[in-house]
Coordinates of C-alpha atoms in Angstrom, one line a residue:
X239 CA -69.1 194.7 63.6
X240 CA -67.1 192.4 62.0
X241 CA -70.3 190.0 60.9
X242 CA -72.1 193.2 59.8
X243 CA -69.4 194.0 57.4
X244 CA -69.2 190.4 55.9
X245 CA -72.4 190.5 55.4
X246 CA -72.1 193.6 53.3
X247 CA -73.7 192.8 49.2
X248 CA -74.8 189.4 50.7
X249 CA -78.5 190.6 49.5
X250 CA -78.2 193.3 47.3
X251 CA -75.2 192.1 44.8
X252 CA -73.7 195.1 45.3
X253 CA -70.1 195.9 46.6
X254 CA -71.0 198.0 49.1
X255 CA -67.9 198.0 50.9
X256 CA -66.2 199.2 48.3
X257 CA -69.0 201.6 48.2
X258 CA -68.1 202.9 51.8
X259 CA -64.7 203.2 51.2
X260 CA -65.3 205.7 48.2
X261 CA -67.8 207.3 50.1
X262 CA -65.7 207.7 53.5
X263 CA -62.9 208.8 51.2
X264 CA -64.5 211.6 49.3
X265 CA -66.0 212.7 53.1
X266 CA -62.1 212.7 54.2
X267 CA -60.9 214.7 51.3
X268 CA -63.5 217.0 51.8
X269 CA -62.9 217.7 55.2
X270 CA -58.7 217.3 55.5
X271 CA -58.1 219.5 52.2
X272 CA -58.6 222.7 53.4
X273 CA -57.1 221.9 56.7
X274 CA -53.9 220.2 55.2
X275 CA -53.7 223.1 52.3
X276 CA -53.3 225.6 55.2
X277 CA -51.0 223.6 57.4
X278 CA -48.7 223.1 54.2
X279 CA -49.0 227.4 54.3
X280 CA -48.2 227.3 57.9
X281 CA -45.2 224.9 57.4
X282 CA -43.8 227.5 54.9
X283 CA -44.4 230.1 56.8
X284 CA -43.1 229.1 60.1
X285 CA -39.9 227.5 58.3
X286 CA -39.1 231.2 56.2
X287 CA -39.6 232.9 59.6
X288 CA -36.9 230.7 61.2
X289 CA -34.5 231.6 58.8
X290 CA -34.8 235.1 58.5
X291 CA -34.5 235.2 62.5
X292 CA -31.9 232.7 61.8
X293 CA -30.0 234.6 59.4
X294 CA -30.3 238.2 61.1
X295 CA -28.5 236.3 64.3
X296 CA -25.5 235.2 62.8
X297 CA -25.2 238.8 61.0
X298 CA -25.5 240.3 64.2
X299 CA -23.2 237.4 66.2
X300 CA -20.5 237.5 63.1
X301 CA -20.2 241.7 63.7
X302 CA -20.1 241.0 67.7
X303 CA -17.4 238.5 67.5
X304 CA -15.4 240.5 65.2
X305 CA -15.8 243.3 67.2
X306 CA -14.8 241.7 70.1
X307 CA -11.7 239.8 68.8
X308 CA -10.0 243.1 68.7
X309 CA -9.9 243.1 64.4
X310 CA -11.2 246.8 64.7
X311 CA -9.8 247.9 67.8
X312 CA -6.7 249.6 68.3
X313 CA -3.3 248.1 66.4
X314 CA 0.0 248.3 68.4
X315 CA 3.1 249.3 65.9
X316 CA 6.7 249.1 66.0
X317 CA 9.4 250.6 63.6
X318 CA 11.9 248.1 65.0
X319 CA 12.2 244.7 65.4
X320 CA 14.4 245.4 68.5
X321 CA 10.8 245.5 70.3
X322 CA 8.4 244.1 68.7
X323 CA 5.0 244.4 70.0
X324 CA 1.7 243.1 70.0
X325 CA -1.9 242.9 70.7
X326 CA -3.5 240.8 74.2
X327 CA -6.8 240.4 74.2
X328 CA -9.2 242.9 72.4
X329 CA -5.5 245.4 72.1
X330 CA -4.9 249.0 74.0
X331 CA -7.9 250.4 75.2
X332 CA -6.6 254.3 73.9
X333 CA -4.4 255.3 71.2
X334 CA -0.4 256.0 72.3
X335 CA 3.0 256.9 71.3
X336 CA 5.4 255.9 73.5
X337 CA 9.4 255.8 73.0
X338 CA 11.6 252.3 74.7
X339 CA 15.3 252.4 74.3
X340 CA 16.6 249.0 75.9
X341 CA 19.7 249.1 77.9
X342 CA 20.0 245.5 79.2
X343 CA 17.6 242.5 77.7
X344 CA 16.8 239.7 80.4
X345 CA 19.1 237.0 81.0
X346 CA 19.7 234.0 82.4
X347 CA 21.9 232.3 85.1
X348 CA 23.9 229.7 82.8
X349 CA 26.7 227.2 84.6
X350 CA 28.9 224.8 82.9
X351 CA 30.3 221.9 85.0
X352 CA 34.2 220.4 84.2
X353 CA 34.0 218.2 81.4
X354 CA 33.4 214.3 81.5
X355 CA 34.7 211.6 78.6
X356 CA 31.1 210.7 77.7
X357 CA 27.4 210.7 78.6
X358 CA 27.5 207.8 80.1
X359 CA 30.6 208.3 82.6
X360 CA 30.2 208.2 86.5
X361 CA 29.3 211.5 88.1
X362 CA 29.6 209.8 91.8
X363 CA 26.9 209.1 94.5
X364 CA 25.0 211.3 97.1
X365 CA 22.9 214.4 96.9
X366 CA 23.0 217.9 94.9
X367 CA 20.9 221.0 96.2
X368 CA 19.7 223.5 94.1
X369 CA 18.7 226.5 95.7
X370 CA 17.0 229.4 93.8
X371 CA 17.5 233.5 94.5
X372 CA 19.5 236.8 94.1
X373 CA 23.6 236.9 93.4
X374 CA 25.6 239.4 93.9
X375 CA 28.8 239.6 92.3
X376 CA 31.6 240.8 94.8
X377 CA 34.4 240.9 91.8
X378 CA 37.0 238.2 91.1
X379 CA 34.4 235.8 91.0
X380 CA 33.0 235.9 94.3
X381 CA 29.2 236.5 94.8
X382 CA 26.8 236.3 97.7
X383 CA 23.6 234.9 97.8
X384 CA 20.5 235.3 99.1
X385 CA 18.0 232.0 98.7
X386 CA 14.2 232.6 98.2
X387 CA 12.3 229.7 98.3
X388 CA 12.2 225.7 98.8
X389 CA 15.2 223.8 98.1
X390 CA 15.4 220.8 95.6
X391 CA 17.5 217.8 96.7
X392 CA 19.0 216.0 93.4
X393 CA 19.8 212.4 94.5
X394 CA 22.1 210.0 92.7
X395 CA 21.9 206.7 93.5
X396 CA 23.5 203.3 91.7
X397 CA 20.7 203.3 89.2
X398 CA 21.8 207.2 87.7
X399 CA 24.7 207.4 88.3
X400 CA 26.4 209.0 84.9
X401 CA 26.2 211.8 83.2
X402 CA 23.0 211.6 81.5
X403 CA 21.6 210.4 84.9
X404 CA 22.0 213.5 86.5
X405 CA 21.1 215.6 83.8
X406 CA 17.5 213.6 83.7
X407 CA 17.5 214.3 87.2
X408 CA 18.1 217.6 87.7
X409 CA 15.6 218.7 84.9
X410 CA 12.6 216.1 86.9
X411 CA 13.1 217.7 90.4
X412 CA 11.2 220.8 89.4
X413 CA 13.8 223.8 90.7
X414 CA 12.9 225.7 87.6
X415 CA 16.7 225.1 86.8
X416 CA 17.3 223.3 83.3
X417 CA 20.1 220.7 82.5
X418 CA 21.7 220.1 78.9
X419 CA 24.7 218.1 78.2
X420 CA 26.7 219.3 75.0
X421 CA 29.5 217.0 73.3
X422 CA 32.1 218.4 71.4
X423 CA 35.4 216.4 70.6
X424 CA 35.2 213.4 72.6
X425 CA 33.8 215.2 75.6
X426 CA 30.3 215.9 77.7
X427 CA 29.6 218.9 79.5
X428 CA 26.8 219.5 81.5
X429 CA 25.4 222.9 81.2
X430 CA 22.7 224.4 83.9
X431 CA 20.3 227.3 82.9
X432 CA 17.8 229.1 85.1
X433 CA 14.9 231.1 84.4
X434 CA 15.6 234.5 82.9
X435 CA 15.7 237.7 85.8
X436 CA 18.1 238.7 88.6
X437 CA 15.5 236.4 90.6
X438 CA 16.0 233.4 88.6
X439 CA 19.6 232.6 90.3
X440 CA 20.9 229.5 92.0
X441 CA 23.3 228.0 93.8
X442 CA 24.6 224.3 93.5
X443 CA 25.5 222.6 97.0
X444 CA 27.0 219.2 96.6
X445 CA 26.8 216.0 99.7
X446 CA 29.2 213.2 98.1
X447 CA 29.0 209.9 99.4
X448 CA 32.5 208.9 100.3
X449 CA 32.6 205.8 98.8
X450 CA 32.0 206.5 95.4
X451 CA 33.0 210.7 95.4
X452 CA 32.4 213.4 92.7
X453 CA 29.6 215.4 93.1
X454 CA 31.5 217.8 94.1
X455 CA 32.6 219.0 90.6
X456 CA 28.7 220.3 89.9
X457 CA 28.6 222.5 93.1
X458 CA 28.7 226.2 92.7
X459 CA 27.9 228.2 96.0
X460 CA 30.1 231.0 97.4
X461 CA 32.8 229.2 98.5
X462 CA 32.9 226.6 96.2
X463 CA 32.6 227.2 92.5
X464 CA 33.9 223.7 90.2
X465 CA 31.2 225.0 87.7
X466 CA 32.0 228.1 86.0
X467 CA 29.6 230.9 85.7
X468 CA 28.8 231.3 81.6
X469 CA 26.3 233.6 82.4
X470 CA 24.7 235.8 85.0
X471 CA 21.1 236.5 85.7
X472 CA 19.9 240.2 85.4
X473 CA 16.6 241.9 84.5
X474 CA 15.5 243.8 81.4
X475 CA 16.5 247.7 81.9
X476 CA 14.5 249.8 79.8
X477 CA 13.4 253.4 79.5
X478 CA 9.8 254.1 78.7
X479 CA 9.1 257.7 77.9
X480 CA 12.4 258.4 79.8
X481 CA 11.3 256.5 82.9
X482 CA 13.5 253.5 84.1
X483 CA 12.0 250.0 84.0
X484 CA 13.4 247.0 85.1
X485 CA 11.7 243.1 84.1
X486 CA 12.5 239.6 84.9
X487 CA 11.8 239.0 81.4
X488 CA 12.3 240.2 77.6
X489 CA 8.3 239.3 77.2
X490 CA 6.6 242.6 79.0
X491 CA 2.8 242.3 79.5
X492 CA 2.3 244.9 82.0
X493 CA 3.7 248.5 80.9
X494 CA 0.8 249.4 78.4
X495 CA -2.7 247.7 79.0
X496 CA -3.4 245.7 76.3
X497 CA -0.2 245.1 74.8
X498 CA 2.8 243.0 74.7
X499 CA 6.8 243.7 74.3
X500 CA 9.2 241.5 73.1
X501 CA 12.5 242.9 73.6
X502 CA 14.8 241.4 70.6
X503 CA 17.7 243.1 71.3
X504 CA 19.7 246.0 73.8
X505 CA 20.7 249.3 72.6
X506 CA 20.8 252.2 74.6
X507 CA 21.3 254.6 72.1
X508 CA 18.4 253.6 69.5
X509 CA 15.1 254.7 70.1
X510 CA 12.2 252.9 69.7
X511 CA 8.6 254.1 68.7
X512 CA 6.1 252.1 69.7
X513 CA 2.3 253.3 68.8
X514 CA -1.2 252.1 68.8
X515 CA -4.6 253.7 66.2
X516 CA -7.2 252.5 64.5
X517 CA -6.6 250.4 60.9
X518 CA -9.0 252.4 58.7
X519 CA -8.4 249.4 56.2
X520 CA -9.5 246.5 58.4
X521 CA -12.7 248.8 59.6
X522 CA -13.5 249.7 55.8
X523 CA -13.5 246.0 55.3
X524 CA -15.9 245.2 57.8
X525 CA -17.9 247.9 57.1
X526 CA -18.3 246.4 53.1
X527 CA -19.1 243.1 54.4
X528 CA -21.8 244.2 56.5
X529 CA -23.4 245.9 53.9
X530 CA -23.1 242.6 51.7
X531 CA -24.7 240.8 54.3
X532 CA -27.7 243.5 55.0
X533 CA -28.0 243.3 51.3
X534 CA -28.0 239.6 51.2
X535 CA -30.8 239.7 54.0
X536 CA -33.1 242.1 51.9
X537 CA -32.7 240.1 49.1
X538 CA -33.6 236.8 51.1
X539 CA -36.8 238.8 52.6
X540 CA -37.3 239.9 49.3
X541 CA -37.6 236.1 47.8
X542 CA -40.4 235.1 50.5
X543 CA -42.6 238.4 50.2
X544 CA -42.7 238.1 46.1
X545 CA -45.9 237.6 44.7
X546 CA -47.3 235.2 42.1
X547 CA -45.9 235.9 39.0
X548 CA -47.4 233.8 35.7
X549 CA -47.5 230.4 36.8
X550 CA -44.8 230.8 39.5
X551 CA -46.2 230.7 43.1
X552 CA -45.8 233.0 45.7
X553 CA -43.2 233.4 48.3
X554 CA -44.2 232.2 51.7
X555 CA -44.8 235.3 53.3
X556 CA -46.2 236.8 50.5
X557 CA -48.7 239.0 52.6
X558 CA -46.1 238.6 56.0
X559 CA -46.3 241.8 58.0
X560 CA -43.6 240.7 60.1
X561 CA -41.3 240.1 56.9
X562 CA -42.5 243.7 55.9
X563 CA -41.4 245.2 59.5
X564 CA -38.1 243.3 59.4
X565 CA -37.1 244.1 56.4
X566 CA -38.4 247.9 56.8
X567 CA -35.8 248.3 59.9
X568 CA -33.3 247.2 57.9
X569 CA -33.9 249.6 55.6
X570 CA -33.9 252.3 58.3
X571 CA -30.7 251.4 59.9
X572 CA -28.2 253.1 57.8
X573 CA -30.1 256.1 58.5
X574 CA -30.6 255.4 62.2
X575 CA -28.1 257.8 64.3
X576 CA -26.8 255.7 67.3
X577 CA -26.4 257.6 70.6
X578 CA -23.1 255.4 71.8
X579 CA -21.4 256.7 68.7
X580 CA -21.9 259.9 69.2
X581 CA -24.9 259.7 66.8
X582 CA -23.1 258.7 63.8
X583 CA -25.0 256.9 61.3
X584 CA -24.0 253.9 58.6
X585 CA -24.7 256.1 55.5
X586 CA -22.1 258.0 56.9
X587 CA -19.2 255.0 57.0
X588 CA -20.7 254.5 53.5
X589 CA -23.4 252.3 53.7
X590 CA -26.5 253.0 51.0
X591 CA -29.9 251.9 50.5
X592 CA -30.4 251.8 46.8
X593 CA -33.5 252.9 45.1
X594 CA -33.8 249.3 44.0
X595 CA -33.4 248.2 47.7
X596 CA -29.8 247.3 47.2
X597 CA -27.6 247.6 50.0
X598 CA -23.9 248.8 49.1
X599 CA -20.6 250.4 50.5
X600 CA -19.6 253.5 48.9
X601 CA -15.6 253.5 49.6
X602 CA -14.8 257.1 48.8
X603 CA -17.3 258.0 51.5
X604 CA -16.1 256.1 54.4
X605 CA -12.5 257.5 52.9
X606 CA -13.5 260.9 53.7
X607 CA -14.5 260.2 57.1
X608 CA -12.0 262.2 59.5
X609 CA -9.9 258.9 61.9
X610 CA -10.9 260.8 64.6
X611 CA -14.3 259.2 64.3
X612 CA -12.8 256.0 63.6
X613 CA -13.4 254.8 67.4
X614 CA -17.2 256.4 66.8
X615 CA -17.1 254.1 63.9
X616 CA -16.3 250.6 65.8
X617 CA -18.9 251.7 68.4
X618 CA -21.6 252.6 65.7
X619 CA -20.9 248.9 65.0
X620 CA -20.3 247.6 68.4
X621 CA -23.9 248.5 69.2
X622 CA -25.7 247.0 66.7
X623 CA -24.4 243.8 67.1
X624 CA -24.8 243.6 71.1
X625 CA -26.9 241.1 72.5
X626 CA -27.6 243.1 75.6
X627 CA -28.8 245.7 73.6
X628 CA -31.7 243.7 71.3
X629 CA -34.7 245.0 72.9
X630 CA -33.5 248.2 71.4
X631 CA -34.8 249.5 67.8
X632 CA -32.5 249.7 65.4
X633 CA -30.5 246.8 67.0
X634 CA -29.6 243.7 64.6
X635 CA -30.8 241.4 67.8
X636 CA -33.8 243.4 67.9
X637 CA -34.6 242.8 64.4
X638 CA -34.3 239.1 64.3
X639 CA -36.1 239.3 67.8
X640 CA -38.9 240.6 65.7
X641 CA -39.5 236.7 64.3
X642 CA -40.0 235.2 67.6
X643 CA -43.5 236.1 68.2
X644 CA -44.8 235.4 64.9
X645 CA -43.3 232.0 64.6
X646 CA -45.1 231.2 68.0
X647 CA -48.4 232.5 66.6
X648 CA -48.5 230.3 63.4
X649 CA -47.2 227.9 65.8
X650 CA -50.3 228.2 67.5
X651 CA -52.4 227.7 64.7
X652 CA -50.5 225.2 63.4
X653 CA -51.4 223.1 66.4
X654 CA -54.8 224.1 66.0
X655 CA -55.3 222.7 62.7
X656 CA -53.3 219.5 63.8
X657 CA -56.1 219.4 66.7
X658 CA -58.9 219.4 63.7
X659 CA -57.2 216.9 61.5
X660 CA -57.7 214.3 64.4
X661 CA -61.4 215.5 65.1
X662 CA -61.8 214.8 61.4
X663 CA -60.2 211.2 61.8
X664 CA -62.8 210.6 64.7
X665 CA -65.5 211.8 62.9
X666 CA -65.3 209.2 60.2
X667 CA -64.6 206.9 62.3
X668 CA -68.1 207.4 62.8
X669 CA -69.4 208.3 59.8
X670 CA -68.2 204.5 58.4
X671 CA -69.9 203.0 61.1
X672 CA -72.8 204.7 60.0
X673 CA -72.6 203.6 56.7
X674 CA -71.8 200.2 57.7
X675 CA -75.1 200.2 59.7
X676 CA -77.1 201.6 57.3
X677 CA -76.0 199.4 54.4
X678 CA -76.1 196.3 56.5
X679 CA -79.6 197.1 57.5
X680 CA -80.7 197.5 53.5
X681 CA -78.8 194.1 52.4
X682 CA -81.1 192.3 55.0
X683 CA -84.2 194.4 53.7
X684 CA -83.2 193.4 50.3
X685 CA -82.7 189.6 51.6
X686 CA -85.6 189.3 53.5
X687 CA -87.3 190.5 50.2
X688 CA -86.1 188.5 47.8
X689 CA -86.6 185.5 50.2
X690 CA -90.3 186.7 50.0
X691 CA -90.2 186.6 46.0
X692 CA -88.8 183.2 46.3
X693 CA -91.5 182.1 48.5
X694 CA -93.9 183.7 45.9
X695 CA -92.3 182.5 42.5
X696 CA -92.7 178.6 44.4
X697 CA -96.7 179.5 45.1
X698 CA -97.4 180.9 42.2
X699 CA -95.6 177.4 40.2
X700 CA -97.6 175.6 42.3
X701 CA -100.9 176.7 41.5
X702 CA -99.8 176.6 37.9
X703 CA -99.0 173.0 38.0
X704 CA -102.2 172.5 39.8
X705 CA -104.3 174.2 36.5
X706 CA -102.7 172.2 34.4

C-alpha cells in the first residue's frame, strides 16, 4: 500500500492524495454528523435525567433524615432546672405529663486521709485493697460492709513511694475509686471518691511493710477508720407521679422511654413538671422548606422541558415524557391523601400548587391545623420520604425512581450510536483504500499514456528530420 500511495500524482500531476483526504473527509462528515448530533442530544438527555433523579433523592433523603433525627418528634419540657430533661434518640414515643419531686440526689462515697507536709512525702511500703460495695451506717461512725465484686491490690514499692505515688496509683488500678490530693497551707491531703450510688462504696484495707510503716493511715474498713468519711454513698430518691424511685445516679435514662433526667438539685417539697408534645414551630418550618424545595424541583424540570424560544435552544427534555410524569406527580402530591396519616394531605399543612406552577407554604393554614393532628402531620411526612416505601405512588423515592428506566434506555441508544460511529470508522477505512486503488490505477493509465505520446512525439521527429 505504501508504494501505491507514493505513487499517487506520479502520472497525472495531480495531488491526488490530497484529493482522498477531502474526499474521505466529506464521506466521514456525512456519515458521523447525524450520528454525533444525536449522541450530543443523548448526552443531554441522559445528564438532565441524572439530576432530576438526583435532586428528587436528596429531597426525599434530607425529609427522612430530619424526620428521623427526632427534630419533629416529640420535645421533652421542664419548668425547672432542678430536673432538667432531654431528648435520647428520636425523643418519647407519646406525649406525657408527668410530676418528679426529688428527695435525695445521688452521691458519692468521698474519704479524706490525715494530712501529709507535701506531695512528695513518704506514705510507707506494702499493699492497700480497695474493695467496692454496700455500707451501712451503724451510728457513731461504725458501718458494716458488704463487698461485691473483685478486689484491687494498690502496691507501693521504693519507686512510689510519696504522696503523689499513691495517688497515681490508686487512680491506675481500675477499682472505679478516684484519688485527688488537695494542698492548702503547707499541707497535702489525699481525697478518695467512688462512683455515685449506695453501690458505689468501698472499703480501704491497708498491709504495711514493717520496715518502712504507714499505710495504715489510708485504711478505712469497719474496724479501722484513719480516713474520715466526707461523704456517704446513697442513691437518688425520687417520686414520679407519686411513685418512689430510687437511682444510682442523678443521670436517669430509664423512667420515660426516650428521655433523659438530670436531677440538679433535692427538694422534697417542689414539684416538678416534666412534659413532652409536638413543636408546631419546628414542623411549620420543615413543612416551608419542603415546599421550597418541591418548588425548586418544578422549576429545575421546568428549565429542561422549555422549548425554543427566538434564538435560544431548547431544554434537553424538551419533548421528555418522563420529565412530564415526574413533574406531574409532583404536582399531585399536595393533593395526594396518605393512608399512614390518616389521609391527611400537604394542602392541608399548607402546601399550594400555584396556577403558575409555583409551589408555596401558606402559614395561616398550617396555623389552623388542630395539634392533635400534629403527629398525623410528621407521619404525612414520614411517608413520603421512606425509602422502603418508593415503589409506592405519591412517594418522593418513587418519583425519582421514575428516572431510572429512562436513563437506561437512552443509555441503550447511546451505546447504539457509539456502535455506528466505529462501523463508520471501518467503513472508510475502506472506502480510502478504494480510492487509493482506484487513483493509483488511473496515475499508471495516465503514465503508461503519456509514455506512449512520448514514444510518438520521438517518431513523428524522426520522420520529420528524415523529409527534410
Amino acid at each position: 500500500m505504501a508504494s501505491i500511495v507514493s505513487s499517487l500524482g506520479a502520472g497525472s500531476g495531480i495531488d491526488t492524495k490530497a484529493l482522498i483526504d477531502e474526499l474521505v473527509a466529506a464521506e466521514k462528515a456525512a456519515r458521523t454528523t447525524p450520528l454525533t448530533t444525536r449522541t450530543v442530544v443523548l448526552d443531554a438527555q441522559i445528564s438532565a435525567l441524572g439530576q432530576l433523579r438526583s435532586a428528587m433523592q436528596t429531597i426525599a433523603g434530607s425529609l427522612d433524615a430530619r424526620v428521623k433525627d427526632g427534630t419533629l418528634g416529640l420535645v421533652p419540657v421542664s419548668n425547672s432546672a432542678a430536673v432538667a430533661i432531654e431528648r435520647v434518640g428520636t425523643g418519647p414515643a407519646t406525649a406525657f405529663v408527668s410530676s418528679i419531686s426529688v428527695n435525695r440526689l445521688a452521691s458519692a462515697q468521698v474519704l479524706t486521709a490525715p494530712a501529709l507536709t507535701a506531695g512528695d512525702a513518704p506514705v510507707g511500703l506494702g499493699t492497700l485493697t480497695i474493695q467496692m460495695g454496700t455500707r451501712t451506717d451503724l451510728g457513731g461512725g461504725d458501718f458494716s460492709f458488704a463487698g461485691a465484686g473483685a478486689a484491687f491490690d494498690v502496691v507501693i514499692g521504693a519507686s512510689n513511694n510519696s504522696l503523689v505515688g499513691l495517688r497515681d496509683a490508686i487512680n491506675r488500678c481500675g477499682a472505679g475509686v478516684s484519688a485527688a490530693i488537695v494542698s492548702n497551707n503547707g499541707t497535702a491531703t489525699l481525697s478518695l471518691r467512688g462512683a455515685d450510688g449506695t453501690a458505689g462504696a468501698f472499703i480501704v484495707s491497708a498491709a504495711e511493710d514493717a520496715g518502712a510503716p504507714g499505710l495504715a493511715r489510708f485504711a478505712y474498713t469497719p474496724g479501722a477508720r484513719p480516713m474520715t468519711l466526707a461523704g456517704a454513698a446513697g442513691n437518688a430518691e425520687l417520686s414520679l407521679d407519686g411513685i418512689a424511685v430510687s437511682r444510682a445516679s442523678n443521670v436517669i435514662d430509664d423512667l420515660v422511654t426516650g428521655v433523659r433526667l438530670r436531677l440538679a438539685k433535692a427538694d422534697p417539697a417542689v414539684v416538678v413538671t416534666v412534659s413532652a408534645s409536638r413543636d408546631g414551630a419546628a414542623l411549620a418550618a420543615t413543612i416551608s422548606d419542603f415546599a421550597v424545595t418541591l418548588g425548586a424541583m418544578r422549576g429545575l424540570i421546568g428549565d429542561f422541558r422549555k422549548g425554543a424560544v427566538g434564538t435560544d435552544a431548547p431544554g434537553a427534555l424538551a419533548n421528555d415524557p418522563t420529565a412530564r410524569a415526574m413533574d406531574q406527580r409532583i404536582a399531585g402530591l399536595a393533593a395526594a391523601a396518605i393512608p399512614e396519616a390518616n389521609g391527611l394531605r400537604l394542602r392541608d399543612l399548607g402546601v399550594n400548587i400555584n396556577r403558575d406552577g409555583s409551589i408555596t407554604f401558606d402559614a395561616a393554614r398550617f396555623a389552623a391545623l388542630s395539634p392533635t393532628r400534629y403527629a398525623d402531620a410528621e407521619a404525612l411526612l414520614k411517608t413520603l420520604a421512606a425509602p422502603s416505601l418508593s415503589t409506592q405512588p405519591n412517594r418522593l423515592q418513587s418519583i425519582a425512581a421514575m428516572a431510572t428506566p429512562a436513563t437506561a434506555g437512552l443509555t441503550r441508544r447511546r451505546g447504539g450510536l457509539a456502535t455506528d460511529l466505529a462501523k463508520v470508522d471501518v467503513r472508510l477505512a475502506t472506502y480510502r483504500a478504494t480510492l487509493v486503488r482506484q487513483y493509483s490505477a488511473m496515475e499508471r493509465m495516465v503514465a503508461a499514456s503519456k509514455a506512449v505520446q512520448a514514444q510518438l512525439e520521438q517518431q513523428i521527429a524522426a520522420w520529420n528530420n528524415q523529409g527534410n
